PDB file of C-alpha atoms in Angstrom:
ATOM      1  CA  UNK H   4     -15.654 -65.693  13.006  1.00 91.00           C
ATOM      2  CA  UNK H   5     -13.847 -63.348  11.348  1.00 95.00           C
ATOM      3  CA  UNK H   6     -10.823 -64.607   9.319  1.00 98.00           C
ATOM      4  CA  UNK H   7      -7.760 -62.576   8.976  1.00 98.00           C
ATOM      5  CA  UNK H   8      -4.285 -62.690   7.388  1.00 98.00           C
ATOM      6  CA  UNK H   9      -1.539 -62.345   9.916  1.00 98.00           C
ATOM      7  CA  UNK H  10       1.566 -60.864   8.384  1.00 98.00           C
ATOM      8  CA  UNK H  11       4.979 -61.339  10.016  1.00 97.00           C
ATOM      9  CA  UNK H  12       7.907 -59.020   9.453  1.00 96.00           C
ATOM     10  CA  UNK H  13      11.924 -59.171   9.932  1.00 94.00           C
ATOM     11  CA  UNK H  14      12.279 -61.585  13.026  1.00 94.00           C
ATOM     12  CA  UNK H  15       8.709 -62.690  13.343  1.00 96.00           C
ATOM     13  CA  UNK H  16       8.668 -63.977   9.592  1.00 96.00           C
ATOM     14  CA  UNK H  17      12.032 -65.782  10.349  1.00 95.00           C
ATOM     15  CA  UNK H  18      10.720 -67.167  13.431  1.00 96.00           C
ATOM     16  CA  UNK H  19       7.293 -68.020  11.880  1.00 97.00           C
ATOM     17  CA  UNK H  20       8.998 -69.682   8.806  1.00 97.00           C
ATOM     18  CA  UNK H  21       6.445 -67.907   6.588  1.00 98.00           C
ATOM     19  CA  UNK H  22       5.547 -64.520   5.452  1.00 98.00           C
ATOM     20  CA  UNK H  23       1.388 -64.598   6.195  1.00 98.00           C
ATOM     21  CA  UNK H  24      -1.074 -66.749   7.366  1.00 98.00           C
ATOM     22  CA  UNK H  25      -4.734 -66.946   8.010  1.00 98.00           C
ATOM     23  CA  UNK H  26      -6.512 -67.246  11.290  1.00 98.00           C
ATOM     24  CA  UNK H  27      -9.883 -66.946  12.576  1.00 98.00           C
ATOM     25  CA  UNK H  28     -10.406 -64.641  15.521  1.00 98.00           C
ATOM     26  CA  UNK H  29     -12.536 -61.798  16.831  1.00 98.00           C
ATOM     27  CA  UNK H  30      -9.753 -59.923  18.664  1.00 98.00           C
ATOM     28  CA  UNK H  31      -6.199 -59.326  18.396  1.00 98.00           C
ATOM     29  CA  UNK H  32      -5.721 -61.220  21.724  1.00 98.00           C
ATOM     30  CA  UNK H  33      -7.608 -63.931  20.019  1.00 98.00           C
ATOM     31  CA  UNK H  34      -5.393 -64.040  16.705  1.00 98.00           C
ATOM     32  CA  UNK H  35      -2.151 -63.790  18.534  1.00 98.00           C
ATOM     33  CA  UNK H  36      -3.431 -66.670  21.170  1.00 98.00           C
ATOM     34  CA  UNK H  37      -3.845 -68.870  17.998  1.00 98.00           C
ATOM     35  CA  UNK H  38      -0.558 -67.761  16.567  1.00 98.00           C
ATOM     36  CA  UNK H  39       1.224 -68.890  19.898  1.00 97.00           C
ATOM     37  CA  UNK H  40      -0.547 -72.202  19.734  1.00 97.00           C
ATOM     38  CA  UNK H  41       0.503 -73.112  16.238  1.00 97.00           C
ATOM     39  CA  UNK H  42       4.139 -71.738  16.728  1.00 96.00           C
ATOM     40  CA  UNK H  43       4.978 -72.187  20.322  1.00 93.00           C
ATOM     41  CA  UNK H  44       8.941 -71.731  20.046  1.00 92.00           C
ATOM     42  CA  UNK H  45      10.848 -68.645  19.189  1.00 95.00           C
ATOM     43  CA  UNK H  46       8.005 -66.735  17.446  1.00 96.00           C
ATOM     44  CA  UNK H  47       6.390 -66.887  21.180  1.00 95.00           C
ATOM     45  CA  UNK H  48       9.717 -65.075  22.650  1.00 95.00           C
ATOM     46  CA  UNK H  49       9.581 -62.582  19.430  1.00 95.00           C
ATOM     47  CA  UNK H  50       5.609 -61.474  20.009  1.00 96.00           C
ATOM     48  CA  UNK H  51       6.626 -59.938  23.230  1.00 94.00           C
ATOM     49  CA  UNK H  52       8.881 -57.563  21.765  1.00 94.00           C
ATOM     50  CA  UNK H  53       6.434 -56.587  18.603  1.00 96.00           C
ATOM     51  CA  UNK H  54       4.233 -53.934  17.923  1.00 96.00           C
ATOM     52  CA  UNK H  55       1.000 -54.440  15.801  1.00 97.00           C
ATOM     53  CA  UNK H  56      -1.152 -52.575  13.176  1.00 97.00           C
ATOM     54  CA  UNK H  57      -4.914 -53.919  12.138  1.00 98.00           C
ATOM     55  CA  UNK H  58      -5.498 -52.719   8.911  1.00 98.00           C
ATOM     56  CA  UNK H  59      -2.681 -50.251   8.583  1.00 96.00           C
ATOM     57  CA  UNK H  60      -3.881 -48.561  12.145  1.00 97.00           C
ATOM     58  CA  UNK H  61      -1.316 -48.938  15.039  1.00 97.00           C
ATOM     59  CA  UNK H  62      -2.612 -50.781  18.138  1.00 97.00           C
ATOM     60  CA  UNK H  63      -0.658 -48.709  20.468  1.00 95.00           C
ATOM     61  CA  UNK H  64      -1.005 -49.450  24.071  1.00 95.00           C
ATOM     62  CA  UNK H  65      -4.693 -50.470  23.831  1.00 96.00           C
ATOM     63  CA  UNK H  66      -5.423 -53.909  25.306  1.00 97.00           C
ATOM     64  CA  UNK H  67      -5.259 -56.597  22.969  1.00 98.00           C
ATOM     65  CA  UNK H  68      -8.547 -58.090  23.976  1.00 98.00           C
ATOM     66  CA  UNK H  69     -10.270 -54.754  22.842  1.00 98.00           C
ATOM     67  CA  UNK H  70      -9.308 -54.663  19.551  1.00 98.00           C
ATOM     68  CA  UNK H  71     -11.466 -56.329  17.148  1.00 98.00           C
ATOM     69  CA  UNK H  72     -10.698 -57.627  14.159  1.00 98.00           C
ATOM     70  CA  UNK H  73     -12.847 -57.472  10.579  1.00 98.00           C
ATOM     71  CA  UNK H  74     -13.351 -60.271   8.195  1.00 98.00           C
ATOM     72  CA  UNK H  75     -10.698 -60.251   5.478  1.00 98.00           C
ATOM     73  CA  UNK H  76      -8.573 -57.847   7.500  1.00 98.00           C
ATOM     74  CA  UNK H  77      -4.858 -57.856   8.183  1.00 98.00           C
ATOM     75  CA  UNK H  78      -2.599 -58.002  11.427  1.00 98.00           C
ATOM     76  CA  UNK H  79       0.887 -56.595  10.577  1.00 98.00           C
ATOM     77  CA  UNK H  80       3.525 -58.049  13.188  1.00 97.00           C
ATOM     78  CA  UNK H  81       6.241 -55.659  13.726  1.00 96.00           C
ATOM     79  CA  UNK H  82       9.631 -56.574  15.711  1.00 93.00           C
ATOM     80  CA  UNK H  83      11.645 -53.578  16.653  1.00 87.00           C
ATOM     81  CA  UNK H  84      13.877 -52.505  13.907  1.00 75.00           C
ATOM     82  CA  UNK H  85      17.610 -51.734  13.973  1.00 50.00           C
ATOM     83  CA  UNK H  86      18.050 -47.974  13.246  1.00 50.00           C
ATOM     84  CA  UNK H  87      14.549 -47.040  13.404  1.00 48.00           C
TER      85      UNK H  87
END
């Protein structure tokens, strides 16, 4: 199973209490389920408003279960930013 680094930005970082952490996940949906299990409070609410980058590429409107993750890859969790 691939191990990926999930990096949190802005409100997601504040809610998680860490800047990044590793997870074992095959798809983005798997990674986000693991994040929600580890951080069931505010971060779960923040994730509903986030966009995601996988190894620098935007996920966009693709279903999270269809987005594969590569071993050593990075998932960037990007909440909406004020003014941009």
